[in-house]
Amino acid sequence: MANLLDQLAAITVVVADTGELDAIKQFTPRDATTNPSLILAAAQIPAYQPLIDDALRSARAVIGPEAPAEAVVLEALDEICVIFGREILKIVPGRVSTEVDARLSYDTEGSIAKARKLIGLYREAGIGCDRVLIKVASTWEGIQAAQQLEKEGIHCNLTLLFNFAQAVACAEAGVTLISPFVGRILDWYKASTGRDHYPGNEDPGVVSVTRIFNYFKTHGYGTEVMGASFRNIEEILELAGCDLLTISPKLLDQLRSSEGVLERKLDGLNPAPSEARVHLDRAAFDAAMAADAMAHEKLDEGIRGFCKAIETLEAQLAHRLAELEGASAFTHAAQEIFLLNDLDGDGCITREEWLGSDAVFDALDTDHDGRLVPDDVRGGLGAALALAQSS
C-alpha cells in the first residue's frame, strides 16, 4: 500500500513549507514556499553561509562602496530572498513563493514596488514570472497591490489569510493563489475556548478552508486554494483534494511514514453546496475583519512576527557585513555617526551638538579640546572593535 504522502500527492499538489534546501531535496515537492521566519531559520545553517555572503557582496556592489551599512543590508534582504528562491528552483519543477517585506503590509504602492524589484532580480537570473509567486499579506492594501501585480503578469500568493472575507476579496481581485493558515486558526480557538483538541472535521481551520474551497469552485473563481500552517497530519488529511497544501518537513515525514487509505475530502469538480456569491468593497471588508476577532488578531500577530524575523535577520546581516568588510564597515559607521551629530556641517562636533551621553563624548575627545573631528570618531570605533575582539 502506498504511504499517505504518495496518496495525497496523487490528488493534491504538495508544496514544501521550508527554506531548507536539503529538506526540499528529500521530499521532492512540486512547489516550495518561503517566508521571513523560514529564511531566518535557514540563514542559521552554516552550509548556507556562502549564499548569505554572496548576497551581501552583491548588495554592496549594487549600492556602492560609500553607502551606509543599513542600505547594504536592505538591498541584501532582497538578494537573499531571490538567491534562496533560485536555489529552490534548481530542485523543484514548479514555483517558489517569495515574500514581500512584511513591513509593507499596509502600503499598496510600496508592496507593488518591492514585488517588481524581486521579479526583476529573478529575471536577471534568467527566471520567468511563471515560476515565481510573490507573497503579499492579505490586508486590504496587500490585496489591492496583488490585483495590480496580476494585471502586470506578476502572479501572487496571498498569505496570512484567516477568514472568508479575506478569501473573497482575493478571489475578486483575481489573485493566483491564497494561503489560508489552518493551524494558526486552530491555535486561536484553543486559546480562546480552553478546548485542547478538535477532531479533524471540526477543526476551525479545516472548516474555514473547506468553506473557502467549495465557494471558489461553486462560483468558478480561478484563484487556487493552498492550505498552510498545519499543526498535525489530521488537518492535512481532512483537506485532501484541496488545490495545494504547503507542509513542513516534519509533517511531510510523518505522512511518508504512515500507511492507510486516504479519502478525498475536497473535489473541485464536484464541490459541496456553498452560499450565494457575495461582493466586498473596502467598507464591507473592514467591517468583516472588525467583527472577526480571530482574523483581526492573527493577521496583526502574523505581520508583527514576520517583521520581527526580518529585523532579526537584518541585525545578523549587519554583523556579518562588518565581518566581511572589516575596517571599511566601521569607516562607514563613523561617517554616519559624524553626519548625524555635526548639526551645523562645519566639520566638527561640539558638546552641544552631540546627541549621545557626556561620557561617550569625553571618551572620544582624547585631546580634550571640546570638539570631535572625524578621526576622533573613527578612532573611538576602532578602540571599541579592538576591545570586542580581545574579549
PDB file of N, CA and C in Angstrom, residues 155-236:
ATOM      1  N   HIS A 155       2.420  37.001 -10.728  1.00  0.00           N
ATOM      2  CA  HIS A 155       1.462  36.161 -10.016  1.00  0.00           C
ATOM      3  C   HIS A 155       1.707  36.227  -8.507  1.00  0.00           C
ATOM      4  N   CYS A 156       0.609  36.203  -7.747  1.00  0.00           N
ATOM      5  CA  CYS A 156       0.686  36.457  -6.311  1.00  0.00           C
ATOM      6  C   CYS A 156       0.089  35.331  -5.479  1.00  0.00           C
ATOM      7  N   ASN A 157       0.685  35.167  -4.306  1.00  0.00           N
ATOM      8  CA  ASN A 157       0.239  34.239  -3.274  1.00  0.00           C
ATOM      9  C   ASN A 157      -0.124  35.095  -2.062  1.00  0.00           C
ATOM     10  N   LEU A 158      -1.407  35.156  -1.738  1.00  0.00           N
ATOM     11  CA  LEU A 158      -1.856  35.991  -0.618  1.00  0.00           C
ATOM     12  C   LEU A 158      -1.795  35.187   0.674  1.00  0.00           C
ATOM     13  N   THR A 159      -0.942  35.661   1.577  1.00  0.00           N
ATOM     14  CA  THR A 159      -0.621  34.929   2.792  1.00  0.00           C
ATOM     15  C   THR A 159      -1.270  35.576   4.006  1.00  0.00           C
ATOM     16  N   LEU A 160      -1.087  34.966   5.173  1.00  0.00           N
ATOM     17  CA  LEU A 160      -1.699  35.452   6.415  1.00  0.00           C
ATOM     18  C   LEU A 160      -3.204  35.668   6.208  1.00  0.00           C
ATOM     19  N   LEU A 161      -3.831  34.629   5.687  1.00  0.00           N
ATOM     20  CA  LEU A 161      -5.266  34.686   5.402  1.00  0.00           C
ATOM     21  C   LEU A 161      -6.007  33.822   6.421  1.00  0.00           C
ATOM     22  N   PHE A 162      -6.988  34.422   7.116  1.00  0.00           N
ATOM     23  CA  PHE A 162      -7.627  33.759   8.241  1.00  0.00           C
ATOM     24  C   PHE A 162      -9.151  33.671   8.152  1.00  0.00           C
ATOM     25  N   ASN A 163      -9.766  34.376   7.205  1.00  0.00           N
ATOM     26  CA  ASN A 163     -11.227  34.270   7.181  1.00  0.00           C
ATOM     27  C   ASN A 163     -11.803  34.372   5.774  1.00  0.00           C
ATOM     28  N   PHE A 164     -13.108  34.189   5.701  1.00  0.00           N
ATOM     29  CA  PHE A 164     -13.826  34.137   4.433  1.00  0.00           C
ATOM     30  C   PHE A 164     -13.770  35.476   3.702  1.00  0.00           C
ATOM     31  N   ALA A 165     -13.862  36.579   4.437  1.00  0.00           N
ATOM     32  CA  ALA A 165     -13.842  37.898   3.798  1.00  0.00           C
ATOM     33  C   ALA A 165     -12.528  38.142   3.067  1.00  0.00           C
ATOM     34  N   GLN A 166     -11.415  37.796   3.690  1.00  0.00           N
ATOM     35  CA  GLN A 166     -10.122  37.936   3.022  1.00  0.00           C
ATOM     36  C   GLN A 166     -10.084  37.102   1.748  1.00  0.00           C
ATOM     37  N   ALA A 167     -10.598  35.879   1.836  1.00  0.00           N
ATOM     38  CA  ALA A 167     -10.584  34.985   0.675  1.00  0.00           C
ATOM     39  C   ALA A 167     -11.433  35.537  -0.467  1.00  0.00           C
ATOM     40  N   VAL A 168     -12.618  36.032  -0.152  1.00  0.00           N
ATOM     41  CA  VAL A 168     -13.499  36.585  -1.179  1.00  0.00           C
ATOM     42  C   VAL A 168     -12.849  37.780  -1.857  1.00  0.00           C
ATOM     43  N   ALA A 169     -12.253  38.664  -1.061  1.00  0.00           N
ATOM     44  CA  ALA A 169     -11.593  39.847  -1.630  1.00  0.00           C
ATOM     45  C   ALA A 169     -10.453  39.437  -2.557  1.00  0.00           C
ATOM     46  N   CYS A 170      -9.721  38.406  -2.185  1.00  0.00           N
ATOM     47  CA  CYS A 170      -8.619  37.925  -3.025  1.00  0.00           C
ATOM     48  C   CYS A 170      -9.157  37.356  -4.344  1.00  0.00           C
ATOM     49  N   ALA A 171     -10.210  36.572  -4.264  1.00  0.00           N
ATOM     50  CA  ALA A 171     -10.779  35.981  -5.477  1.00  0.00           C
ATOM     51  C   ALA A 171     -11.304  37.063  -6.413  1.00  0.00           C
ATOM     52  N   GLU A 172     -11.974  38.065  -5.845  1.00  0.00           N
ATOM     53  CA  GLU A 172     -12.488  39.151  -6.674  1.00  0.00           C
ATOM     54  C   GLU A 172     -11.359  39.966  -7.300  1.00  0.00           C
ATOM     55  N   ALA A 173     -10.203  39.991  -6.642  1.00  0.00           N
ATOM     56  CA  ALA A 173      -9.047  40.715  -7.174  1.00  0.00           C
ATOM     57  C   ALA A 173      -8.311  39.906  -8.234  1.00  0.00           C
ATOM     58  N   GLY A 174      -8.682  38.645  -8.403  1.00  0.00           N
ATOM     59  CA  GLY A 174      -8.069  37.817  -9.435  1.00  0.00           C
ATOM     60  C   GLY A 174      -6.680  37.331  -9.114  1.00  0.00           C
ATOM     61  N   VAL A 175      -6.379  37.143  -7.807  1.00  0.00           N
ATOM     62  CA  VAL A 175      -5.042  36.673  -7.457  1.00  0.00           C
ATOM     63  C   VAL A 175      -4.890  35.204  -7.833  1.00  0.00           C
ATOM     64  N   THR A 176      -3.656  34.790  -8.017  1.00  0.00           N
ATOM     65  CA  THR A 176      -3.392  33.416  -8.454  1.00  0.00           C
ATOM     66  C   THR A 176      -3.683  32.403  -7.372  1.00  0.00           C
ATOM     67  N   LEU A 177      -3.324  32.712  -6.129  1.00  0.00           N
ATOM     68  CA  LEU A 177      -3.371  31.694  -5.077  1.00  0.00           C
ATOM     69  C   LEU A 177      -3.541  32.357  -3.718  1.00  0.00           C
ATOM     70  N   ILE A 178      -4.248  31.690  -2.819  1.00  0.00           N
ATOM     71  CA  ILE A 178      -4.334  32.141  -1.425  1.00  0.00           C
ATOM     72  C   ILE A 178      -3.801  31.051  -0.504  1.00  0.00           C
ATOM     73  N   SER A 179      -3.294  31.471   0.661  1.00  0.00           N
ATOM     74  CA  SER A 179      -2.747  30.521   1.639  1.00  0.00           C
ATOM     75  C   SER A 179      -3.456  30.697   2.982  1.00  0.00           C
ATOM     76  N   PRO A 180      -4.625  30.078   3.178  1.00  0.00           N
ATOM     77  CA  PRO A 180      -5.286  30.148   4.483  1.00  0.00           C
ATOM     78  C   PRO A 180      -4.463  29.408   5.539  1.00  0.00           C
ATOM     79  N   PHE A 181      -4.321  30.010   6.716  1.00  0.00           N
ATOM     80  CA  PHE A 181      -3.449  29.468   7.763  1.00  0.00           C
ATOM     81  C   PHE A 181      -4.250  28.591   8.718  1.00  0.00           C
ATOM     82  N   VAL A 182      -4.337  27.327   8.411  1.00  0.00           N
ATOM     83  CA  VAL A 182      -5.161  26.378   9.156  1.00  0.00           C
ATOM     84  C   VAL A 182      -4.751  26.303  10.626  1.00  0.00           C
ATOM     85  N   GLY A 183      -3.472  26.050  10.866  1.00  0.00           N
ATOM     86  CA  GLY A 183      -3.003  25.831  12.225  1.00  0.00           C
ATOM     87  C   GLY A 183      -3.114  27.052  13.114  1.00  0.00           C
ATOM     88  N   ARG A 184      -2.887  28.224  12.571  1.00  0.00           N
ATOM     89  CA  ARG A 184      -2.969  29.424  13.406  1.00  0.00           C
ATOM     90  C   ARG A 184      -4.411  29.730  13.791  1.00  0.00           C
ATOM     91  N   ILE A 185      -5.357  29.373  12.911  1.00  0.00           N
ATOM     92  CA  ILE A 185      -6.769  29.495  13.279  1.00  0.00           C
ATOM     93  C   ILE A 185      -7.076  28.565  14.451  1.00  0.00           C
ATOM     94  N   LEU A 186      -6.598  27.327  14.362  1.00  0.00           N
ATOM     95  CA  LEU A 186      -6.791  26.370  15.453  1.00  0.00           C
ATOM     96  C   LEU A 186      -6.166  26.886  16.746  1.00  0.00           C
ATOM     97  N   ASP A 187      -4.971  27.446  16.663  1.00  0.00           N
ATOM     98  CA  ASP A 187      -4.297  27.970  17.855  1.00  0.00           C
ATOM     99  C   ASP A 187      -5.183  28.977  18.583  1.00  0.00           C
ATOM    100  N   TRP A 188      -5.808  29.880  17.806  1.00  0.00           N
ATOM    101  CA  TRP A 188      -6.628  30.934  18.414  1.00  0.00           C
ATOM    102  C   TRP A 188      -7.837  30.329  19.123  1.00  0.00           C
ATOM    103  N   TYR A 189      -8.485  29.379  18.478  1.00  0.00           N
ATOM    104  CA  TYR A 189      -9.675  28.790  19.092  1.00  0.00           C
ATOM    105  C   TYR A 189      -9.327  27.982  20.332  1.00  0.00           C
ATOM    106  N   LYS A 190      -8.218  27.296  20.312  1.00  0.00           N
ATOM    107  CA  LYS A 190      -7.790  26.582  21.517  1.00  0.00           C
ATOM    108  C   LYS A 190      -7.553  27.545  22.668  1.00  0.00           C
ATOM    109  N   ALA A 191      -6.860  28.644  22.372  1.00  0.00           N
ATOM    110  CA  ALA A 191      -6.552  29.617  23.412  1.00  0.00           C
ATOM    111  C   ALA A 191      -7.795  30.333  23.931  1.00  0.00           C
ATOM    112  N   SER A 192      -8.728  30.618  23.029  1.00  0.00           N
ATOM    113  CA  SER A 192      -9.894  31.402  23.431  1.00  0.00           C
ATOM    114  C   SER A 192     -10.988  30.572  24.094  1.00  0.00           C
ATOM    115  N   THR A 193     -11.035  29.269  23.795  1.00  0.00           N
ATOM    116  CA  THR A 193     -12.089  28.422  24.357  1.00  0.00           C
ATOM    117  C   THR A 193     -11.594  27.527  25.488  1.00  0.00           C
ATOM    118  N   GLY A 194     -10.280  27.318  25.555  1.00  0.00           N
ATOM    119  CA  GLY A 194      -9.740  26.395  26.549  1.00  0.00           C
ATOM    120  C   GLY A 194      -9.856  24.946  26.132  1.00  0.00           C
ATOM    121  N   ARG A 195     -10.395  24.707  24.966  1.00  0.00           N
ATOM    122  CA  ARG A 195     -10.528  23.343  24.451  1.00  0.00           C
ATOM    123  C   ARG A 195      -9.193  22.894  23.879  1.00  0.00           C
ATOM    124  N   ASP A 196      -8.704  21.734  24.272  1.00  0.00           N
ATOM    125  CA  ASP A 196      -7.355  21.336  23.865  1.00  0.00           C
ATOM    126  C   ASP A 196      -7.323  20.409  22.663  1.00  0.00           C
ATOM    127  N   HIS A 197      -8.483  19.996  22.160  1.00  0.00           N
ATOM    128  CA  HIS A 197      -8.474  19.104  20.991  1.00  0.00           C
ATOM    129  C   HIS A 197      -9.751  19.284  20.180  1.00  0.00           C
ATOM    130  N   TYR A 198      -9.573  19.256  18.868  1.00  0.00           N
ATOM    131  CA  TYR A 198     -10.695  19.262  17.934  1.00  0.00           C
ATOM    132  C   TYR A 198     -10.505  18.086  16.978  1.00  0.00           C
ATOM    133  N   PRO A 199     -11.519  17.247  16.778  1.00  0.00           N
ATOM    134  CA  PRO A 199     -11.418  16.234  15.722  1.00  0.00           C
ATOM    135  C   PRO A 199     -11.176  16.921  14.382  1.00  0.00           C
ATOM    136  N   GLY A 200     -10.552  16.229  13.469  1.00  0.00           N
ATOM    137  CA  GLY A 200     -10.171  16.840  12.201  1.00  0.00           C
ATOM    138  C   GLY A 200     -11.297  17.552  11.484  1.00  0.00           C
ATOM    139  N   ASN A 201     -12.476  16.932  11.436  1.00  0.00           N
ATOM    140  CA  ASN A 201     -13.581  17.536  10.685  1.00  0.00           C
ATOM    141  C   ASN A 201     -14.224  18.707  11.419  1.00  0.00           C
ATOM    142  N   GLU A 202     -13.866  18.898  12.699  1.00  0.00           N
ATOM    143  CA  GLU A 202     -14.368  20.039  13.472  1.00  0.00           C
ATOM    144  C   GLU A 202     -13.305  21.112  13.663  1.00  0.00           C
ATOM    145  N   ASP A 203     -12.107  20.850  13.244  1.00  0.00           N
ATOM    146  CA  ASP A 203     -11.009  21.799  13.393  1.00  0.00           C
ATOM    147  C   ASP A 203     -11.408  23.125  12.732  1.00  0.00           C
ATOM    148  N   PRO A 204     -11.391  24.249  13.457  1.00  0.00           N
ATOM    149  CA  PRO A 204     -11.850  25.518  12.878  1.00  0.00           C
ATOM    150  C   PRO A 204     -11.083  25.919  11.627  1.00  0.00           C
ATOM    151  N   GLY A 205      -9.782  25.613  11.564  1.00  0.00           N
ATOM    152  CA  GLY A 205      -9.009  25.927  10.369  1.00  0.00           C
ATOM    153  C   GLY A 205      -9.440  25.085   9.180  1.00  0.00           C
ATOM    154  N   VAL A 206      -9.690  23.825   9.424  1.00  0.00           N
ATOM    155  CA  VAL A 206     -10.164  22.931   8.363  1.00  0.00           C
ATOM    156  C   VAL A 206     -11.530  23.376   7.866  1.00  0.00           C
ATOM    157  N   VAL A 207     -12.417  23.709   8.781  1.00  0.00           N
ATOM    158  CA  VAL A 207     -13.760  24.163   8.412  1.00  0.00           C
ATOM    159  C   VAL A 207     -13.680  25.425   7.550  1.00  0.00           C
ATOM    160  N   SER A 208     -12.786  26.356   7.926  1.00  0.00           N
ATOM    161  CA  SER A 208     -12.637  27.605   7.174  1.00  0.00           C
ATOM    162  C   SER A 208     -12.155  27.348   5.748  1.00  0.00           C
ATOM    163  N   VAL A 209     -11.130  26.524   5.600  1.00  0.00           N
ATOM    164  CA  VAL A 209     -10.583  26.259   4.267  1.00  0.00           C
ATOM    165  C   VAL A 209     -11.588  25.483   3.415  1.00  0.00           C
ATOM    166  N   THR A 210     -12.303  24.547   4.018  1.00  0.00           N
ATOM    167  CA  THR A 210     -13.318  23.790   3.284  1.00  0.00           C
ATOM    168  C   THR A 210     -14.387  24.727   2.728  1.00  0.00           C
ATOM    169  N   ARG A 211     -14.829  25.665   3.543  1.00  0.00           N
ATOM    170  CA  ARG A 211     -15.837  26.639   3.100  1.00  0.00           C
ATOM    171  C   ARG A 211     -15.312  27.472   1.928  1.00  0.00           C
ATOM    172  N   ILE A 212     -14.097  27.957   2.060  1.00  0.00           N
ATOM    173  CA  ILE A 212     -13.500  28.793   1.009  1.00  0.00           C
ATOM    174  C   ILE A 212     -13.351  27.997  -0.290  1.00  0.00           C
ATOM    175  N   PHE A 213     -12.834  26.780  -0.184  1.00  0.00           N
ATOM    176  CA  PHE A 213     -12.625  25.932  -1.365  1.00  0.00           C
ATOM    177  C   PHE A 213     -13.935  25.702  -2.104  1.00  0.00           C
ATOM    178  N   ASN A 214     -14.970  25.298  -1.394  1.00  0.00           N
ATOM    179  CA  ASN A 214     -16.253  24.997  -2.042  1.00  0.00           C
ATOM    180  C   ASN A 214     -16.878  26.258  -2.639  1.00  0.00           C
ATOM    181  N   TYR A 215     -16.713  27.391  -1.980  1.00  0.00           N
ATOM    182  CA  TYR A 215     -17.232  28.650  -2.508  1.00  0.00           C
ATOM    183  C   TYR A 215     -16.537  29.002  -3.814  1.00  0.00           C
ATOM    184  N   PHE A 216     -15.212  28.923  -3.832  1.00  0.00           N
ATOM    185  CA  PHE A 216     -14.456  29.248  -5.046  1.00  0.00           C
ATOM    186  C   PHE A 216     -14.867  28.342  -6.207  1.00  0.00           C
ATOM    187  N   LYS A 217     -14.976  27.043  -5.953  1.00  0.00           N
ATOM    188  CA  LYS A 217     -15.265  26.107  -7.032  1.00  0.00           C
ATOM    189  C   LYS A 217     -16.721  26.239  -7.501  1.00  0.00           C
ATOM    190  N   THR A 218     -17.625  26.509  -6.572  1.00  0.00           N
ATOM    191  CA  THR A 218     -19.031  26.670  -6.931  1.00  0.00           C
ATOM    192  C   THR A 218     -19.233  27.851  -7.870  1.00  0.00           C
ATOM    193  N   HIS A 219     -18.500  28.941  -7.612  1.00  0.00           N
ATOM    194  CA  HIS A 219     -18.713  30.172  -8.370  1.00  0.00           C
ATOM    195  C   HIS A 219     -17.657  30.400  -9.459  1.00  0.00           C
ATOM    196  N   GLY A 220     -16.832  29.403  -9.708  1.00  0.00           N
ATOM    197  CA  GLY A 220     -15.927  29.432 -10.843  1.00  0.00           C
ATOM    198  C   GLY A 220     -14.752  30.386 -10.732  1.00  0.00           C
ATOM    199  N   TYR A 221     -14.310  30.714  -9.533  1.00  0.00           N
ATOM    200  CA  TYR A 221     -13.119  31.550  -9.382  1.00  0.00           C
ATOM    201  C   TYR A 221     -11.874  30.750  -9.778  1.00  0.00           C
ATOM    202  N   GLY A 222     -10.948  31.413 -10.433  1.00  0.00           N
ATOM    203  CA  GLY A 222      -9.717  30.739 -10.833  1.00  0.00           C
ATOM    204  C   GLY A 222      -8.655  30.728  -9.752  1.00  0.00           C
ATOM    205  N   THR A 223      -8.865  31.448  -8.664  1.00  0.00           N
ATOM    206  CA  THR A 223      -7.885  31.519  -7.576  1.00  0.00           C
ATOM    207  C   THR A 223      -7.727  30.150  -6.915  1.00  0.00           C
ATOM    208  N   GLU A 224      -6.495  29.698  -6.820  1.00  0.00           N
ATOM    209  CA  GLU A 224      -6.210  28.405  -6.190  1.00  0.00           C
ATOM    210  C   GLU A 224      -6.187  28.556  -4.675  1.00  0.00           C
ATOM    211  N   VAL A 225      -6.528  27.469  -3.985  1.00  0.00           N
ATOM    212  CA  VAL A 225      -6.521  27.443  -2.523  1.00  0.00           C
ATOM    213  C   VAL A 225      -5.397  26.524  -2.062  1.00  0.00           C
ATOM    214  N   MET A 226      -4.509  27.062  -1.236  1.00  0.00           N
ATOM    215  CA  MET A 226      -3.398  26.270  -0.692  1.00  0.00           C
ATOM    216  C   MET A 226      -3.431  26.343   0.831  1.00  0.00           C
ATOM    217  N   GLY A 227      -3.933  25.292   1.467  1.00  0.00           N
ATOM    218  CA  GLY A 227      -3.907  25.242   2.922  1.00  0.00           C
ATOM    219  C   GLY A 227      -2.477  25.308   3.437  1.00  0.00           C
ATOM    220  N   ALA A 228      -2.296  26.019   4.563  1.00  0.00           N
ATOM    221  CA  ALA A 228      -0.948  26.246   5.090  1.00  0.00           C
ATOM    222  C   ALA A 228      -0.970  26.213   6.613  1.00  0.00           C
ATOM    223  N   SER A 229       0.212  26.210   7.202  1.00  0.00           N
ATOM    224  CA  SER A 229       0.378  26.337   8.649  1.00  0.00           C
ATOM    225  C   SER A 229      -0.334  25.220   9.399  1.00  0.00           C
ATOM    226  N   PHE A 230       0.042  23.982   9.105  1.00  0.00           N
ATOM    227  CA  PHE A 230      -0.613  22.842   9.743  1.00  0.00           C
ATOM    228  C   PHE A 230       0.048  22.486  11.067  1.00  0.00           C
ATOM    229  N   ARG A 231      -0.777  22.000  11.994  1.00  0.00           N
ATOM    230  CA  ARG A 231      -0.283  21.583  13.305  1.00  0.00           C
ATOM    231  C   ARG A 231      -0.182  20.070  13.430  1.00  0.00           C
ATOM    232  N   ASN A 232      -0.893  19.329  12.594  1.00  0.00           N
ATOM    233  CA  ASN A 232      -0.871  17.871  12.679  1.00  0.00           C
ATOM    234  C   ASN A 232      -1.321  17.296  11.337  1.00  0.00           C
ATOM    235  N   ILE A 233      -1.080  16.008  11.133  1.00  0.00           N
ATOM    236  CA  ILE A 233      -1.424  15.413   9.836  1.00  0.00           C
ATOM    237  C   ILE A 233      -2.929  15.211   9.693  1.00  0.00           C
ATOM    238  N   GLU A 234      -3.665  15.194  10.800  1.00  0.00           N
ATOM    239  CA  GLU A 234      -5.122  15.053  10.718  1.00  0.00           C
ATOM    240  C   GLU A 234      -5.729  16.231   9.960  1.00  0.00           C
ATOM    241  N   GLU A 235      -5.213  17.438  10.209  1.00  0.00           N
ATOM    242  CA  GLU A 235      -5.694  18.604   9.464  1.00  0.00           C
ATOM    243  C   GLU A 235      -5.442  18.429   7.974  1.00  0.00           C
ATOM    244  N   ILE A 236      -4.274  17.911   7.636  1.00  0.00           N
ATOM    245  CA  ILE A 236      -3.901  17.728   6.233  1.00  0.00           C
ATOM    246  C   ILE A 236      -4.820  16.717   5.561  1.00  0.00           C
TER     247      ILE A 236
END
